[in-house]
Amino acid sequence: DAGVIQSPRHEVTEMGQEVTLRCKPISGHNSLFWYRQTMMRGLELLIYFNNNVPIDDSGMPEDRFSAKMPNASFSTLKIQPSEPRDSAVYFCASSLRQGFNQPQHFGDGTRLSIL
Amino acid sequence: AQSVTQLGSHVSVSEGALVLLRCNYSSSVPPYLFWYVQYPNQGLQLLLKYTSAATLVKGINGFEAEFKKSETSFHLTKPSAHMSDAAEYFCAVKGQNNDMRFGAGTRLTVKP
C-alpha cells in the first residue's frame, strides 16, 4: 500500500526563489492537509482540503503561500518569494472524510532550507 | 472547540521503566482522540485511536491509552520502555470539520 508521497524530500534554495512542494495523497482519501513543523512553533496546520476544495486556509502565514489541489491525487504548496524564516519541515497528510474515527496519514515531509 | 493539552514537553525514563505521557482534552462533543509518534526525520505515525468503543485502547509497539471522561484525559502508557521508544509523541483530537488539533508534543528520552 503506497502511503502519502511528498517530493522533494529536501530542498535548499536562496531567498527570493519560488519553491513548490508536492503531495500525492493515499488513493481514495478525500481530505488533504498541509502542515509546517519548526522547533519554535511545533506542528502548525496551514490549509486543508475536502474533496479538492480548500476548507480552511487561516493557517497560511502570508500571501506568499498558496496551495492548490487540482485533482484528488495531487496537491501543491507554493512559496513565492521564499524567505529564510520559511525554513521548516513541511508535511502533507490525507484521510478519509467520512467518519470521525478516521486518522490522518502523514508523508515523510519536505525539509526546506532557505538561505 | 476541540483542543488537547500535553503536560510535559520532555519526559525521561530508564529502559524497562513505565512510560506515562499525559494528554488532556477539551471538547463540547464526544471526542475522537489519537496518539501519534514521530521518529527523527520521519512523518507522524498513528499509534492508536479512541472511538468510544472501549475506554482502554491498545496500540502498536505495546502502547495503550485510557479514556477517562471524568478527568478529560487520554494518557498514553507503556509498561516497560525500550530504547527504540525514544521519539516525539503527539496527542490529537478531531475537529468538527475533519481537521485534527494536535498537542505541542512530548519528547520521550529512554536512558540505558
mmCIF file of C-alpha atoms in Angstrom:
data_model
loop_
_atom_site.group_PDB
_atom_site.id
_atom_site.type_symbol
_atom_site.label_atom_id
_atom_site.label_comp_id
_atom_site.label_asym_id
_atom_site.label_seq_id
_atom_site.Cartn_x
_atom_site.Cartn_y
_atom_site.Cartn_z
ATOM 1 C CA ASP A 1 0.000 0.000 0.000
ATOM 2 C CA ALA A 2 1.516 3.316 -1.050
ATOM 3 C CA GLY A 3 1.369 5.938 1.645
ATOM 4 C CA VAL A 4 1.334 9.694 1.242
ATOM 5 C CA ILE A 5 4.141 10.664 -1.109
ATOM 6 C CA GLN A 6 5.872 14.006 -0.847
ATOM 7 C CA SER A 7 8.519 15.494 -3.080
ATOM 8 C CA PRO A 8 11.165 16.655 -2.885
ATOM 9 C CA ARG A 9 12.430 15.242 0.433
ATOM 10 C CA HIS A 10 14.922 18.061 0.764
ATOM 11 C CA GLU A 11 15.057 21.483 -0.842
ATOM 12 C CA VAL A 12 17.732 24.112 -0.429
ATOM 13 C CA THR A 13 17.300 27.381 -2.237
ATOM 14 C CA GLU A 14 18.138 31.054 -1.957
ATOM 15 C CA MET A 15 15.746 33.603 -0.606
ATOM 16 C CA GLY A 16 13.526 35.190 -3.202
ATOM 17 C CA GLN A 17 13.194 31.992 -5.216
ATOM 18 C CA GLU A 18 9.903 30.236 -5.815
ATOM 19 C CA VAL A 19 9.500 26.919 -4.016
ATOM 20 C CA THR A 20 6.941 24.259 -4.921
ATOM 21 C CA LEU A 21 6.240 21.303 -2.668
ATOM 22 C CA ARG A 22 4.247 18.374 -3.971
ATOM 23 C CA CYS A 23 1.987 15.797 -2.388
ATOM 24 C CA LYS A 24 0.214 12.691 -3.595
ATOM 25 C CA PRO A 25 -2.381 11.518 -1.061
ATOM 26 C CA ILE A 26 -3.376 7.938 -0.450
ATOM 27 C CA SER A 27 -5.705 6.741 -3.194
ATOM 28 C CA GLY A 28 -9.333 7.089 -2.124
ATOM 29 C CA HIS A 29 -8.666 9.657 0.573
ATOM 30 C CA ASN A 30 -10.724 12.803 0.138
ATOM 31 C CA SER A 31 -9.216 15.098 2.764
ATOM 32 C CA LEU A 32 -5.731 16.569 2.445
ATOM 33 C CA PHE A 33 -3.785 18.645 4.934
ATOM 34 C CA TRP A 34 -0.595 20.720 4.773
ATOM 35 C CA TYR A 35 1.406 21.255 7.969
ATOM 36 C CA ARG A 36 4.598 23.092 8.856
ATOM 37 C CA GLN A 37 6.841 21.945 11.698
ATOM 38 C CA THR A 38 9.553 24.016 13.378
ATOM 39 C CA MET A 39 11.310 23.799 16.710
ATOM 40 C CA MET A 40 9.890 27.137 17.799
ATOM 41 C CA ARG A 41 6.268 26.731 16.744
ATOM 42 C CA GLY A 42 5.783 22.983 16.652
ATOM 43 C CA LEU A 43 3.283 21.483 14.203
ATOM 44 C CA GLU A 44 1.067 24.069 12.506
ATOM 45 C CA LEU A 45 -1.854 23.373 10.188
ATOM 46 C CA LEU A 46 -1.535 25.596 7.141
ATOM 47 C CA ILE A 47 -4.511 24.602 4.994
ATOM 48 C CA TYR A 48 -6.751 21.655 4.330
ATOM 49 C CA PHE A 49 -8.977 20.444 1.526
ATOM 50 C CA ASN A 50 -12.090 18.285 1.464
ATOM 51 C CA ASN A 51 -12.915 16.808 -1.951
ATOM 52 C CA ASN A 52 -10.307 19.100 -3.553
ATOM 53 C CA VAL A 53 -11.935 22.245 -2.126
ATOM 54 C CA PRO A 54 -9.991 24.412 0.350
ATOM 55 C CA ILE A 55 -11.920 24.457 3.622
ATOM 56 C CA ASP A 56 -9.722 26.472 5.949
ATOM 57 C CA ASP A 57 -6.606 28.388 4.951
ATOM 58 C CA SER A 58 -6.417 30.518 8.078
ATOM 59 C CA GLY A 59 -3.110 28.903 8.959
ATOM 60 C CA MET A 60 -1.372 30.119 5.821
ATOM 61 C CA PRO A 61 1.105 32.646 7.172
ATOM 62 C CA GLU A 62 1.152 35.176 4.356
ATOM 63 C CA ASP A 63 0.085 35.822 0.797
ATOM 64 C CA ARG A 64 3.426 34.441 -0.269
ATOM 65 C CA PHE A 65 1.996 30.999 0.477
ATOM 66 C CA SER A 66 -0.546 29.366 -1.791
ATOM 67 C CA ALA A 67 -1.888 25.830 -2.134
ATOM 68 C CA LYS A 68 -3.825 24.062 -4.831
ATOM 69 C CA MET A 69 -5.457 20.715 -5.300
ATOM 70 C CA PRO A 70 -6.318 20.381 -8.990
ATOM 71 C CA ASN A 71 -7.476 16.788 -8.609
ATOM 72 C CA ALA A 72 -7.935 14.083 -5.997
ATOM 73 C CA SER A 73 -4.428 12.701 -6.413
ATOM 74 C CA PHE A 74 -2.233 15.774 -6.334
ATOM 75 C CA SER A 75 -1.652 18.928 -4.325
ATOM 76 C CA THR A 76 0.996 21.637 -4.292
ATOM 77 C CA LEU A 77 2.151 24.164 -1.732
ATOM 78 C CA LYS A 78 3.937 27.119 -3.238
ATOM 79 C CA ILE A 79 6.006 29.832 -1.593
ATOM 80 C CA GLN A 80 6.833 32.880 -3.691
ATOM 81 C CA PRO A 81 9.069 34.654 -2.867
ATOM 82 C CA SER A 82 10.697 32.465 -0.248
ATOM 83 C CA GLU A 83 12.346 33.880 2.888
ATOM 84 C CA PRO A 84 14.788 32.344 5.412
ATOM 85 C CA ARG A 85 12.031 32.218 8.067
ATOM 86 C CA ASP A 86 10.133 29.781 5.835
ATOM 87 C CA SER A 87 12.777 27.146 6.598
ATOM 88 C CA ALA A 88 10.950 24.218 8.180
ATOM 89 C CA VAL A 89 9.738 20.700 7.547
ATOM 90 C CA TYR A 90 6.503 20.676 5.583
ATOM 91 C CA PHE A 91 4.194 17.683 5.924
ATOM 92 C CA CYS A 92 1.272 16.587 3.853
ATOM 93 C CA ALA A 93 -1.355 14.253 5.313
ATOM 94 C CA SER A 94 -4.505 12.657 3.975
ATOM 95 C CA SER A 95 -7.547 10.945 5.420
ATOM 96 C CA LEU A 96 -10.991 9.693 4.591
ATOM 97 C CA ARG A 97 -13.522 12.427 5.206
ATOM 98 C CA GLN A 98 -16.331 10.090 6.182
ATOM 99 C CA GLY A 99 -16.309 9.097 9.836
ATOM 100 C CA PHE A 100 -14.667 10.989 12.640
ATOM 101 C CA ASN A 101 -12.634 7.974 13.630
ATOM 102 C CA GLN A 102 -10.508 8.178 10.506
ATOM 103 C CA PRO A 103 -6.891 9.079 11.315
ATOM 104 C CA GLN A 104 -4.617 11.212 9.201
ATOM 105 C CA HIS A 105 -1.771 9.525 7.359
ATOM 106 C CA PHE A 106 1.398 11.562 7.016
ATOM 107 C CA GLY A 107 4.082 11.703 4.380
ATOM 108 C CA ASP A 108 7.750 11.797 5.309
ATOM 109 C CA GLY A 109 7.890 15.554 4.810
ATOM 110 C CA THR A 110 9.935 18.026 2.810
ATOM 111 C CA ARG A 111 12.818 19.633 4.667
ATOM 112 C CA LEU A 112 13.068 23.159 3.282
ATOM 113 C CA SER A 113 16.070 25.402 3.834
ATOM 114 C CA ILE A 114 16.007 28.966 2.544
ATOM 115 C CA LEU A 115 19.439 30.578 2.533
ATOM 116 C CA ALA B 1 -13.922 23.955 20.023
ATOM 117 C CA GLN B 2 -11.874 20.830 20.449
ATOM 118 C CA SER B 3 -8.306 21.022 21.746
ATOM 119 C CA VAL B 4 -5.706 18.946 23.572
ATOM 120 C CA THR B 5 -3.005 19.841 26.072
ATOM 121 C CA GLN B 6 0.056 17.690 26.604
ATOM 122 C CA LEU B 7 1.636 18.049 30.023
ATOM 123 C CA GLY B 8 5.404 17.931 29.895
ATOM 124 C CA SER B 9 7.366 18.769 26.778
ATOM 125 C CA HIS B 10 10.108 16.315 27.802
ATOM 126 C CA VAL B 11 9.891 13.022 29.640
ATOM 127 C CA SER B 12 12.889 10.878 30.503
ATOM 128 C CA VAL B 13 12.674 7.276 31.707
ATOM 129 C CA SER B 14 15.088 4.411 32.170
ATOM 130 C CA GLU B 15 14.929 1.391 29.916
ATOM 131 C CA GLY B 16 12.403 -1.049 31.380
ATOM 132 C CA ALA B 17 10.553 1.608 33.342
ATOM 133 C CA LEU B 18 6.940 2.654 32.941
ATOM 134 C CA VAL B 19 6.205 5.265 30.302
ATOM 135 C CA LEU B 20 3.407 7.759 31.044
ATOM 136 C CA LEU B 21 2.692 10.599 28.647
ATOM 137 C CA ARG B 22 -0.144 12.900 29.626
ATOM 138 C CA CYS B 23 -2.874 14.368 27.454
ATOM 139 C CA ASN B 24 -5.986 16.272 28.476
ATOM 140 C CA TYR B 25 -8.690 17.231 26.041
ATOM 141 C CA SER B 26 -11.356 19.883 25.765
ATOM 142 C CA SER B 27 -14.401 19.103 23.693
ATOM 143 C CA SER B 28 -18.064 20.061 23.641
ATOM 144 C CA VAL B 29 -18.964 16.790 21.941
ATOM 145 C CA PRO B 30 -17.771 13.211 22.461
ATOM 146 C CA PRO B 31 -14.151 13.416 21.328
ATOM 147 C CA TYR B 32 -12.288 11.318 18.818
ATOM 148 C CA LEU B 33 -8.747 11.120 20.193
ATOM 149 C CA PHE B 34 -5.486 9.915 18.711
ATOM 150 C CA TRP B 35 -1.855 9.381 19.657
ATOM 151 C CA TYR B 36 0.866 9.703 17.059
ATOM 152 C CA VAL B 37 4.610 9.037 17.245
ATOM 153 C CA GLN B 38 7.306 10.824 15.248
ATOM 154 C CA TYR B 39 10.767 9.369 14.847
ATOM 155 C CA PRO B 40 13.622 11.612 13.660
ATOM 156 C CA ASN B 41 13.357 12.670 10.033
ATOM 157 C CA GLN B 42 10.012 10.964 9.593
ATOM 158 C CA GLY B 43 6.372 11.919 9.460
ATOM 159 C CA LEU B 44 3.857 11.198 12.202
ATOM 160 C CA GLN B 45 2.639 7.623 12.541
ATOM 161 C CA LEU B 46 -0.596 6.576 14.180
ATOM 162 C CA LEU B 47 -0.095 4.738 17.472
ATOM 163 C CA LEU B 48 -3.731 4.312 18.482
ATOM 164 C CA LYS B 49 -7.141 5.951 18.374
ATOM 165 C CA TYR B 50 -10.134 6.223 20.697
ATOM 166 C CA THR B 51 -13.534 5.990 19.075
ATOM 167 C CA SER B 52 -15.822 5.309 22.068
ATOM 168 C CA ALA B 53 -15.953 1.538 21.546
ATOM 169 C CA ALA B 54 -13.785 0.889 24.611
ATOM 170 C CA THR B 55 -12.144 3.151 27.168
ATOM 171 C CA LEU B 56 -8.851 1.235 27.115
ATOM 172 C CA VAL B 57 -7.288 1.319 23.696
ATOM 173 C CA LYS B 58 -4.360 -0.811 22.675
ATOM 174 C CA GLY B 59 -1.989 0.409 20.016
ATOM 175 C CA ILE B 60 1.164 -0.647 18.284
ATOM 176 C CA ASN B 61 4.527 -1.278 19.932
ATOM 177 C CA GLY B 62 2.955 -2.174 23.290
ATOM 178 C CA PHE B 63 1.416 1.242 23.926
ATOM 179 C CA GLU B 64 -2.072 1.765 25.278
ATOM 180 C CA ALA B 65 -4.191 4.699 26.352
ATOM 181 C CA GLU B 66 -7.169 5.009 28.658
ATOM 182 C CA PHE B 67 -10.012 7.423 28.043
ATOM 183 C CA LYS B 68 -11.287 8.955 31.298
ATOM 184 C CA LYS B 69 -14.231 11.236 30.770
ATOM 185 C CA SER B 70 -14.337 12.359 34.402
ATOM 186 C CA GLU B 71 -10.751 13.591 34.116
ATOM 187 C CA THR B 72 -10.956 14.641 30.434
ATOM 188 C CA SER B 73 -7.760 12.691 29.933
ATOM 189 C CA PHE B 74 -6.313 10.278 27.408
ATOM 190 C CA HIS B 75 -2.886 9.405 28.817
ATOM 191 C CA LEU B 76 -0.519 7.124 26.910
ATOM 192 C CA THR B 77 1.300 4.350 28.757
ATOM 193 C CA LYS B 78 3.694 1.507 28.156
ATOM 194 C CA PRO B 79 4.682 -0.881 30.971
ATOM 195 C CA SER B 80 8.321 -1.216 30.002
ATOM 196 C CA ALA B 81 10.258 1.330 27.949
ATOM 197 C CA HIS B 82 12.590 0.234 25.195
ATOM 198 C CA MET B 83 15.396 2.274 23.688
ATOM 199 C CA SER B 84 13.538 2.254 20.377
ATOM 200 C CA ASP B 85 10.632 4.148 22.005
ATOM 201 C CA ALA B 86 12.681 7.353 22.059
ATOM 202 C CA ALA B 87 10.713 9.738 19.848
ATOM 203 C CA GLU B 88 8.260 12.599 19.976
ATOM 204 C CA TYR B 89 4.647 11.799 20.809
ATOM 205 C CA PHE B 90 1.618 13.848 19.845
ATOM 206 C CA CYS B 91 -1.891 13.699 21.191
ATOM 207 C CA ALA B 92 -4.646 14.904 18.840
ATOM 208 C CA VAL B 93 -8.417 15.417 18.723
ATOM 209 C CA LYS B 94 -10.642 15.553 15.676
ATOM 210 C CA GLY B 95 -12.209 18.909 14.903
ATOM 211 C CA GLN B 96 -15.732 19.311 13.593
ATOM 212 C CA ASN B 97 -14.592 19.794 10.011
ATOM 213 C CA ASN B 98 -12.482 16.635 9.949
ATOM 214 C CA ASP B 99 -9.375 18.626 10.780
ATOM 215 C CA MET B 100 -7.022 17.416 13.523
ATOM 216 C CA ARG B 101 -5.948 19.501 16.522
ATOM 217 C CA PHE B 102 -2.513 18.419 17.732
ATOM 218 C CA GLY B 103 -0.877 18.990 21.080
ATOM 219 C CA ALA B 104 2.561 20.543 21.364
ATOM 220 C CA GLY B 105 4.224 17.154 21.610
ATOM 221 C CA THR B 106 6.224 15.335 24.289
ATOM 222 C CA ARG B 107 9.768 14.226 23.604
ATOM 223 C CA LEU B 108 10.493 10.877 25.226
ATOM 224 C CA THR B 109 14.085 10.019 26.114
ATOM 225 C CA VAL B 110 14.970 6.481 27.208
ATOM 226 C CA LYS B 111 18.145 6.063 29.243
ATOM 227 C CA PRO B 112 20.078 2.795 29.174
#
